[in-house]
GROMACS .gro file of C-alpha atoms in nm:
model
  141
    1MET     CA    1 -18.954  21.705  -7.569
    2THR     CA    2 -19.061  22.056  -7.478
    3ALA     CA    3 -19.230  22.290  -7.727
    4TRP     CA    4 -19.085  22.630  -7.634
    5LEU     CA    5 -19.238  22.961  -7.744
    6ILE     CA    6 -19.013  23.242  -7.626
    7ASP     CA    7 -19.083  23.614  -7.586
    8GLY     CA    8 -18.739  23.701  -7.719
    9SER     CA    9 -18.735  24.073  -7.647
   10ASN     CA   10 -18.850  24.008  -7.291
   11VAL     CA   11 -18.580  23.746  -7.231
   12VAL     CA   12 -18.305  23.965  -7.379
   13GLY     CA   13 -18.419  24.262  -7.170
   14SER     CA   14 -18.427  24.062  -6.848
   15ARG     CA   15 -18.049  24.054  -6.802
   16PRO     CA   16 -17.863  24.390  -6.801
   17ASP     CA   17 -17.564  24.280  -7.008
   18GLY     CA   18 -17.542  24.579  -7.243
   19TRP     CA   19 -17.793  24.439  -7.494
   20TRP     CA   20 -17.926  24.791  -7.561
   21ARG     CA   21 -17.603  24.888  -7.740
   22ASP     CA   22 -17.683  24.647  -8.024
   23ARG     CA   23 -18.026  24.498  -7.996
   24ASN     CA   24 -18.003  24.286  -8.311
   25ALA     CA   25 -17.672  24.133  -8.198
   26ALA     CA   26 -17.831  24.052  -7.861
   27PHE     CA   27 -18.122  23.883  -8.042
   28GLY     CA   28 -17.872  23.678  -8.244
   29ARG     CA   29 -17.685  23.574  -7.929
   30LEU     CA   30 -18.010  23.455  -7.771
   31VAL     CA   31 -18.096  23.248  -8.079
   32THR     CA   32 -17.750  23.089  -8.069
   33ARG     CA   33 -17.795  23.006  -7.701
   34LEU     CA   34 -18.142  22.860  -7.765
   35GLY     CA   35 -17.979  22.625  -8.015
   36VAL     CA   36 -17.876  22.403  -7.721
   37LEU     CA   37 -18.247  22.330  -7.659
   38ALA     CA   38 -18.305  22.252  -8.026
   39ALA     CA   39 -17.997  22.027  -8.029
   40ARG     CA   40 -18.148  21.809  -7.758
   41GLY     CA   41 -18.464  21.762  -7.965
   42ASP     CA   42 -18.689  22.036  -7.829
   43ASP     CA   43 -18.913  22.242  -8.057
   44VAL     CA   44 -18.795  22.603  -8.012
   45SER     CA   45 -18.961  22.918  -8.149
   46VAL     CA   46 -18.873  23.273  -8.050
   47VAL     CA   47 -19.069  23.590  -8.130
   48PHE     CA   48 -18.904  23.933  -8.133
   49ASP     CA   49 -19.045  24.285  -8.138
   50GLY     CA   50 -18.930  24.517  -8.414
   51ARG     CA   51 -18.824  24.451  -8.769
   52PRO     CA   52 -18.609  24.162  -8.888
   53SER     CA   53 -18.244  24.242  -8.946
   54ASP     CA   54 -18.045  24.124  -9.248
   55ALA     CA   55 -17.862  23.877  -9.024
   56LEU     CA   56 -18.171  23.746  -8.845
   57GLY     CA   57 -18.476  23.723  -9.067
   58GLU     CA   58 -18.774  23.496  -9.017
   59GLY     CA   59 -18.680  23.133  -9.057
   60VAL     CA   60 -18.476  22.867  -8.885
   61HIS     CA   61 -18.139  22.966  -8.735
   62ASP     CA   62 -17.932  22.721  -8.529
   63GLY     CA   63 -18.236  22.491  -8.515
   64VAL     CA   64 -18.452  22.771  -8.370
   65GLU     CA   65 -18.756  22.910  -8.551
   66VAL     CA   66 -18.723  23.290  -8.549
   67LEU     CA   67 -19.039  23.495  -8.586
   68TRP     CA   68 -19.104  23.868  -8.568
   69ALA     CA   69 -19.403  24.073  -8.460
   70ARG     CA   70 -19.635  24.131  -8.754
   71ARG     CA   71 -19.688  24.497  -8.669
   72ALA     CA   72 -19.525  24.779  -8.479
   73GLY     CA   73 -19.651  24.906  -8.148
   74PRO     CA   74 -19.725  24.791  -7.797
   75ASP     CA   75 -19.780  24.420  -7.738
   76ALA     CA   76 -19.707  24.334  -8.102
   77ALA     CA   77 -19.489  24.031  -8.024
   78ASP     CA   78 -19.722  23.937  -7.738
   79ASP     CA   79 -20.015  23.928  -7.980
   80ARG     CA   80 -19.820  23.704  -8.218
   81ILE     CA   81 -19.734  23.468  -7.932
   82VAL     CA   82 -20.101  23.450  -7.831
   83GLU     CA   83 -20.194  23.376  -8.195
   84LEU     CA   84 -19.939  23.093  -8.206
   85VAL     CA   85 -20.064  22.941  -7.881
   86SER     CA   86 -20.426  22.971  -8.000
   87ALA     CA   87 -20.345  22.805  -8.333
   88HIS     CA   88 -20.160  22.512  -8.174
   89PRO     CA   89 -20.374  22.195  -8.166
   90GLU     CA   90 -20.264  22.129  -7.806
   91PRO     CA   91 -20.187  22.464  -7.634
   92SER     CA   92 -20.106  22.277  -7.312
   93GLU     CA   93 -19.799  22.135  -7.488
   94ARG     CA   94 -19.650  22.484  -7.525
   95CYS     CA   95 -19.418  22.641  -7.270
   96VAL     CA   96 -19.421  23.018  -7.316
   97VAL     CA   97 -19.117  23.195  -7.173
   98THR     CA   98 -19.185  23.548  -7.055
   99SER     CA   99 -19.172  23.759  -6.742
  100ASP     CA  100 -19.454  23.978  -6.876
  101ARG     CA  101 -19.746  23.916  -6.641
  102ALA     CA  102 -20.010  24.030  -6.888
  103LEU     CA  103 -19.881  23.794  -7.158
  104ALA     CA  104 -19.847  23.513  -6.906
  105SER     CA  105 -20.211  23.559  -6.807
  106ARG     CA  106 -20.324  23.559  -7.169
  107VAL     CA  107 -20.146  23.235  -7.260
  108THR     CA  108 -20.227  23.046  -6.940
  109SER     CA  109 -20.595  23.120  -7.004
  110LEU     CA  110 -20.545  22.928  -7.331
  111GLY     CA  111 -20.384  22.635  -7.151
  112ALA     CA  112 -20.013  22.701  -7.209
  113GLU     CA  113 -19.751  22.670  -6.937
  114VAL     CA  114 -19.532  22.970  -6.850
  115MET     CA  115 -19.170  22.995  -6.741
  116GLY     CA  116 -19.000  23.319  -6.637
  117ALA     CA  117 -18.718  23.466  -6.844
  118GLY     CA  118 -18.463  23.434  -6.563
  119THR     CA  119 -18.545  23.066  -6.518
  120LEU     CA  120 -18.480  23.001  -6.887
  121LEU     CA  121 -18.150  23.191  -6.878
  122ARG     CA  122 -18.033  22.988  -6.580
  123LEU     CA  123 -18.134  22.666  -6.759
  124LEU     CA  124 -17.929  22.774  -7.061
  125ASP     CA  125 -17.633  22.860  -6.834
  126GLU     CA  126 -17.655  22.512  -6.683
  127LEU     CA  127 -17.689  22.335  -7.019
  128GLU     CA  128 -17.392  22.530  -7.153
  129GLY     CA  129 -17.177  22.404  -6.868
  130GLY     CA  130 -17.219  22.695  -6.631
  131ARG     CA  131 -17.278  22.663  -6.262
  132PRO     CA  132 -17.633  22.553  -6.180
  133ALA     CA  133 -17.826  22.833  -6.014
  134ARG     CA  134 -18.142  22.833  -5.810
  135PRO     CA  135 -18.427  23.060  -5.914
  136THR     CA  136 -18.457  23.374  -5.708
  137ARG     CA  137 -18.778  23.418  -5.514
  138ARG     CA  138 -18.895  23.680  -5.765
  139GLU     CA  139 -18.826  23.462  -6.071
  140ALA     CA  140 -18.988  23.154  -5.920
  141ARG     CA  141 -19.327  23.328  -5.921
   0.00000   0.00000   0.00000
């Protein structure tokens, strides 16, 4: 079982699929997709920047724990992710998903593992029955 902690805004923003037209709908689609990880028994939490929407408040949706940044401003969700890793009794059991190098550095210094956003999206594509894809050189870093 993997204990996922996902930088939701970073993952949504990593694929130019028109998410900017309706950010909250894009967040909801990501949570639905992450449900496949929860369905296989993984512990899945996602943290978003901004304010909760009526449709996607804090709580469990599709087996995924949805959390929001506690404040507005730069690095707000990143700070919440760092708090969650710090508070975990075994930070090394957490896999933080982000392509944000500064956040990755902060959580690896606490002992967490890091996976890039593109790698997670390809894993979800594969689990949902899509064609398996290899990580690009950039995403494998």
